[in-house]
Rosetta silent file (secondary structure, phi, psi, omega in degrees, C-alpha in Angstrom):
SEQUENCE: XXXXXXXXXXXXXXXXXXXXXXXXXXXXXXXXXXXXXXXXXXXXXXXXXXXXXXXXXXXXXXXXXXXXXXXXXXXXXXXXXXXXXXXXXXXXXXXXXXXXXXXXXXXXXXXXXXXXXXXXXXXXXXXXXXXXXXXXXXXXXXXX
SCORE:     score description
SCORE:     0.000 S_00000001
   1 L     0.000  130.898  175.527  -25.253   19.703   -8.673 S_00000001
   2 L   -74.611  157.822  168.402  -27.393   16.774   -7.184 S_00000001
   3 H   -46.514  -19.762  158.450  -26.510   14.057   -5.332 S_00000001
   4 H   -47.531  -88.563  173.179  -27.153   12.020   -8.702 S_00000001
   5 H   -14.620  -72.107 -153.927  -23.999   13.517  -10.252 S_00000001
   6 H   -61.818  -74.146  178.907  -21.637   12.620   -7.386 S_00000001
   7 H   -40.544  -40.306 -168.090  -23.080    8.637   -8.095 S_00000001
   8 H   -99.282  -27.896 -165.736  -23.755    8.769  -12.053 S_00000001
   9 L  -155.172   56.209 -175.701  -20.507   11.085  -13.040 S_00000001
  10 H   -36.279  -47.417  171.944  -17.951   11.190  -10.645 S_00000001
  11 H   -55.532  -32.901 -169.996  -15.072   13.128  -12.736 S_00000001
  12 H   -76.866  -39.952 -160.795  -17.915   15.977  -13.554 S_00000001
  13 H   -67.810  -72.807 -171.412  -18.968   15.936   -9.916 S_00000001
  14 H   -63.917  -18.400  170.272  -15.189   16.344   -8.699 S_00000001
  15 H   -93.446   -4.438  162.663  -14.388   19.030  -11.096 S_00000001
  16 H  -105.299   24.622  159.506  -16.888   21.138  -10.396 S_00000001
  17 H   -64.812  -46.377 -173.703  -16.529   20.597   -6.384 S_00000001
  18 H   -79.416  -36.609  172.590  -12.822   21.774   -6.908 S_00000001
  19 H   -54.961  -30.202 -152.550  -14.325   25.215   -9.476 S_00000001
  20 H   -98.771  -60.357  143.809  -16.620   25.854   -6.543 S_00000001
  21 H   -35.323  -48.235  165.903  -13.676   26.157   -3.918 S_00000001
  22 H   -54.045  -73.965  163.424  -11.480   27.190   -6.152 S_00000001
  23 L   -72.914   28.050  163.131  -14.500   30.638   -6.141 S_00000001
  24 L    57.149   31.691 -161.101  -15.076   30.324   -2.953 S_00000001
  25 L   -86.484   76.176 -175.478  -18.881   29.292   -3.565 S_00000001
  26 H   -54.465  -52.191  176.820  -18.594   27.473   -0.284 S_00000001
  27 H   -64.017   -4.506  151.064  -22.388   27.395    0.022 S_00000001
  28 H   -98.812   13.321  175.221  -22.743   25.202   -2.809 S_00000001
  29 L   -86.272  145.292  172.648  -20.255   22.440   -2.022 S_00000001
  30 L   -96.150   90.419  132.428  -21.346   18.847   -1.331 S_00000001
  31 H    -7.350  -42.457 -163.727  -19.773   18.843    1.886 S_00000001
  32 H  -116.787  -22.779  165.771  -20.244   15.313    3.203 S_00000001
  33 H   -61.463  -68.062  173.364  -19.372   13.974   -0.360 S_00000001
  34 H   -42.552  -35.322 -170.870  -15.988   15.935   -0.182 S_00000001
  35 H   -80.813  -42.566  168.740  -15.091   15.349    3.551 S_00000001
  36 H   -47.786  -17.851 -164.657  -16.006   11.020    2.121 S_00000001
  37 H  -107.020  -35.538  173.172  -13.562   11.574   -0.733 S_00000001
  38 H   -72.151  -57.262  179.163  -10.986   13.401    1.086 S_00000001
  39 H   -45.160  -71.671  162.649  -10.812   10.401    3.813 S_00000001
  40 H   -30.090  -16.539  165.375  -11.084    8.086    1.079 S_00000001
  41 H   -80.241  -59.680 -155.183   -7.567    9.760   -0.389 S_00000001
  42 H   -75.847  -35.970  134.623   -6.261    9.239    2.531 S_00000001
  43 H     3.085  -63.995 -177.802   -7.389    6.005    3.011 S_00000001
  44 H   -84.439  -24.662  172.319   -6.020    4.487   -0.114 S_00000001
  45 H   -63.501  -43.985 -169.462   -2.301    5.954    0.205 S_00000001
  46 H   -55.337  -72.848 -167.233   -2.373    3.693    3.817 S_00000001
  47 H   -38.642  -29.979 -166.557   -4.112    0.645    1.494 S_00000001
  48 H  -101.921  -17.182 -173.937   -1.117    0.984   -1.171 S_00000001
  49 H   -67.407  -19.475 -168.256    1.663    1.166    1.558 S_00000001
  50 H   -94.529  -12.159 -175.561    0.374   -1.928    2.854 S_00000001
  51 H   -91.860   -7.760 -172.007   -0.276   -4.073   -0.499 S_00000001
  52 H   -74.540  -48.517 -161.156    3.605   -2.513   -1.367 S_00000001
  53 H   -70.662   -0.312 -143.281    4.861   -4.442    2.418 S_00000001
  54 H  -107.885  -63.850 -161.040    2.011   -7.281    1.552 S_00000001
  55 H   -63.587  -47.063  177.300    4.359   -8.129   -1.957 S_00000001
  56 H    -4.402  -74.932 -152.389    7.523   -7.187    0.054 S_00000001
  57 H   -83.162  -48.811 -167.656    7.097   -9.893    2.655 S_00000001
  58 H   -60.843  -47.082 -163.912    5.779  -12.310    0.187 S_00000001
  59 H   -98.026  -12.728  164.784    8.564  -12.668   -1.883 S_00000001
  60 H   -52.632  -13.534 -162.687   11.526  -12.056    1.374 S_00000001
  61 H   -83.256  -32.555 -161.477    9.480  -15.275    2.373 S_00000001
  62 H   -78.213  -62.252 -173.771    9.574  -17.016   -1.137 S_00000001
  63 H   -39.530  -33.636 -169.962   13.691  -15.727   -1.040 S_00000001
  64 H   -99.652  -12.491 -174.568   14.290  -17.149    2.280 S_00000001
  65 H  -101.719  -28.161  168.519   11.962  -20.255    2.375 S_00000001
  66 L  -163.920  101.519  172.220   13.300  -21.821   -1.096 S_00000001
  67 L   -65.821  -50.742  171.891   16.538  -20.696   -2.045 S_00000001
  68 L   -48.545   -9.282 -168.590   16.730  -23.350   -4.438 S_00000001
  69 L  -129.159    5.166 -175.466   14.146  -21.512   -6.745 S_00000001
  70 L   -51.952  138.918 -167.422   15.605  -17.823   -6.303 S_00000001
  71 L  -149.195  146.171 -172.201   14.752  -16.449   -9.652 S_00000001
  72 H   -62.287  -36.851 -156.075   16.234  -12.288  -10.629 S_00000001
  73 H   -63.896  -56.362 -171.339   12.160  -11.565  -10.884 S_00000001
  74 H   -65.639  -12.106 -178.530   12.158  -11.655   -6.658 S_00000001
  75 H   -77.762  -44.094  173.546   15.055   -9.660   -6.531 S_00000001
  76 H   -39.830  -66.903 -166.462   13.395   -7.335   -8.926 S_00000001
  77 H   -73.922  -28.558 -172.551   10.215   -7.462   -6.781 S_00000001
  78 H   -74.219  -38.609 -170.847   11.760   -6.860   -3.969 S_00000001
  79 H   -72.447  -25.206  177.254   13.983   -4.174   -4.422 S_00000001
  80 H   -81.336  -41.873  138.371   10.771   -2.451   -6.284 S_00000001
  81 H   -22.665  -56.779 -175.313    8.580   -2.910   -3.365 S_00000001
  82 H   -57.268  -82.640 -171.481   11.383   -1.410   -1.169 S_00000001
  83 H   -47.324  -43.473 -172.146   11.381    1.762   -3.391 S_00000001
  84 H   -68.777  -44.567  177.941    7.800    2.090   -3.535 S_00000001
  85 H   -54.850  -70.782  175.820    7.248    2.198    0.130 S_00000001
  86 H   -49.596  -37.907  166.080   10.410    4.798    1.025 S_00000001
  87 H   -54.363  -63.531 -179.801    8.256    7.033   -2.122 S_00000001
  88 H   -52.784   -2.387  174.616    5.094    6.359   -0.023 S_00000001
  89 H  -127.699  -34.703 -169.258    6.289    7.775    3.415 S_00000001
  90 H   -41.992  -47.632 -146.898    8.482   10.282    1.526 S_00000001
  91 L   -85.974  -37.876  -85.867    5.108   11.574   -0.103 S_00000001
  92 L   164.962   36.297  179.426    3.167   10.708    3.155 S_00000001
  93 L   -89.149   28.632  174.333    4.977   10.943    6.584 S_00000001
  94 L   -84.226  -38.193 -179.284    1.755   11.307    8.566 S_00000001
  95 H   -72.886  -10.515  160.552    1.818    7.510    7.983 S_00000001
  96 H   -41.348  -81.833 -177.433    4.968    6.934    9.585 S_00000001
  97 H    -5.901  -57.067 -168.594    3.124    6.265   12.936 S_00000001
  98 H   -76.081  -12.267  170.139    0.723    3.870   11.646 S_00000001
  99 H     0.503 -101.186 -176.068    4.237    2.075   10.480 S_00000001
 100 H   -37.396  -55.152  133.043    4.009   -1.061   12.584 S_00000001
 101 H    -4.786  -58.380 -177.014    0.153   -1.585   12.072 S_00000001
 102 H   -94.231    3.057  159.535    0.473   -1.624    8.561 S_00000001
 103 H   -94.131   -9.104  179.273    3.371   -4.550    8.207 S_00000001
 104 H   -80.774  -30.430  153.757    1.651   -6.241   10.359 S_00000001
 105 H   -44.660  -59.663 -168.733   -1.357   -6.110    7.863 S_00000001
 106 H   -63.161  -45.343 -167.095    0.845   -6.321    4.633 S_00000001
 107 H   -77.730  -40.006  167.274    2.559   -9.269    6.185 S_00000001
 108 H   -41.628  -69.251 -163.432   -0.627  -11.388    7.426 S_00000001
 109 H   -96.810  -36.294  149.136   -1.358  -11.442    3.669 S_00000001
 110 H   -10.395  -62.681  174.088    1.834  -11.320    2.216 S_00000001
 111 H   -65.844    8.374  178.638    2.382  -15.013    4.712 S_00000001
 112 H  -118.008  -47.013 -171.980   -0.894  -16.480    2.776 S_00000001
 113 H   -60.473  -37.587  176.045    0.513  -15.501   -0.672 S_00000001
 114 H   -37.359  -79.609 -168.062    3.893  -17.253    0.159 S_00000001
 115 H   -27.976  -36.382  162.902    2.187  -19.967    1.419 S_00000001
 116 H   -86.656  -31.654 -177.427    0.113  -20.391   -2.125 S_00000001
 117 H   -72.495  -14.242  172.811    2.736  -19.530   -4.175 S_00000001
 118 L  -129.841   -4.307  144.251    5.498  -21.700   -3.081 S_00000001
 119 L    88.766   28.409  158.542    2.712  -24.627   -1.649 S_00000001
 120 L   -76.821  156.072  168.794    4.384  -24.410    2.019 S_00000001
 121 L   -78.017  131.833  165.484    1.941  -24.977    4.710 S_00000001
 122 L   -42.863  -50.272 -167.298    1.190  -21.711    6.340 S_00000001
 123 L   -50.396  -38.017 -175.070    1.806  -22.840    9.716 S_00000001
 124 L   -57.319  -37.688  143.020    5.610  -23.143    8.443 S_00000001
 125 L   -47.040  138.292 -176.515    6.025  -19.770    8.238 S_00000001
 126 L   -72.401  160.260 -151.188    5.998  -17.260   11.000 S_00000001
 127 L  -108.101    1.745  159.503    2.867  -16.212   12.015 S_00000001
 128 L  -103.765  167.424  165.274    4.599  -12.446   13.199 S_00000001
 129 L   -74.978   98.332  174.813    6.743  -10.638   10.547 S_00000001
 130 L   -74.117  -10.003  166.827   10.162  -12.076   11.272 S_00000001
 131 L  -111.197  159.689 -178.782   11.777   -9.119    9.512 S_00000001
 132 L   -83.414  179.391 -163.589   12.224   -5.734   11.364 S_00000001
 133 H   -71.318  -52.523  167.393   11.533   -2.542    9.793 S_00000001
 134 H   -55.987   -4.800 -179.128   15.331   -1.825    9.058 S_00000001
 135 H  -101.846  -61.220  169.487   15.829   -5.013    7.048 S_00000001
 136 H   -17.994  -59.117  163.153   12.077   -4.440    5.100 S_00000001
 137 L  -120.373   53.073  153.897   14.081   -1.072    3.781 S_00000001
 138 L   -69.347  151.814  152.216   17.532   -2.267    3.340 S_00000001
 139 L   -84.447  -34.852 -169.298   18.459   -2.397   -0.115 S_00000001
 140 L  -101.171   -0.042  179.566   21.307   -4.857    0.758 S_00000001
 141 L   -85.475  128.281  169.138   19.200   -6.911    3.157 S_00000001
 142 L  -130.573  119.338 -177.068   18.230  -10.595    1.859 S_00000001
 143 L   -77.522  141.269 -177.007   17.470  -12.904    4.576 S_00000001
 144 L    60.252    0.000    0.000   19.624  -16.053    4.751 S_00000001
C-alpha cells in the first residue's frame, strides 16, 4: 500500500497494517507510519489525562473561588473528572510517573478557564496547583 493510502484513507491503511502483522508479512509494513501511530496512541492517552485534571482544577477553582454560585453541575463535573482520571491510570500506569508533569499542565489551563469562566483576574488565583494529588482523587474532598 503507498504512502498515499496512509494520508487519503487512514481506516483502510490501518486495517491492512494490522492483516499484515497479524501474517507476519513484516516486509510489507509501513514501519515509520506504524512506529508514528503507535507514539501517537500513546501520546493522546497522556493528552486526555491532562484535559480530564485541566476540567478537574477548573471547576475545584470555580467551587472554591465562588461558593456563592456552587451549582450540582460542578459537583457533577468534578466527581466525573475524578473517575475519569483513576480509569486513565487504571488503564495506563506507565503514566503514573509523568503524574506531577501532567497537573501541572492540566492545571496551567484549567487556572485560565476559571479565570474566564467566573471573570476573576488570573493573578487571583494560584499560579501552582494549590491542591495535592490526594485531594485531586478524593471523592469526599471539596476545598473550603
Amino acid at each position: 500500500m503507498s504512502n498515499a493510502t496512509y494520508t487519503q484513507d487512514f481506516y483502510s491503511w490501518s486495517l491492512q497494517q494490522a492483516q499484515l502483522l497479524r501474517n507476519r508479512q513484516f516486509d510489507q509494513v509501513d514501519w515509520a507510519h506504524v512506529i508514528e501511530e503507535l507514539e501517537d496512541l500513546g501520546r493522546g492517552e497522556y493528552r486526555a489525562l491532562v484535559s480530564a485534571i485541566e476540567q478537574l482544577t477548573l471547576h475545584l477553582l470555580k467551587w472554591q473561588y465562588q461558593p456563592q454560585r456552587r451549582v450540582l453541575s460542578w459537583r457533577h463535573s468534578i466527581n466525573k473528572q475524578r473517575r475519569q482520571i483513576e480509569r486513565l491510570l487504571e488503564d495506563n500506569p506507565g503514566m503514573k510517573p509523568k503524574l506531577g508533569e501532567a497537573i501541572a499542565q492540566g492545571y496551567k489551563y484549567g487556572r485560565k478557564g476559571a479565570s474566564q469562566e467566573t471573570g476573576l483576574p488570573l493573578e487571583s488565583l494560584p499560579a501552582i496547583c494549590p491542591y495535592a494529588w490526594v485531594e485531586l482523587q478524593d471523592e469526599n474532598y471539596w476545598p473550603n
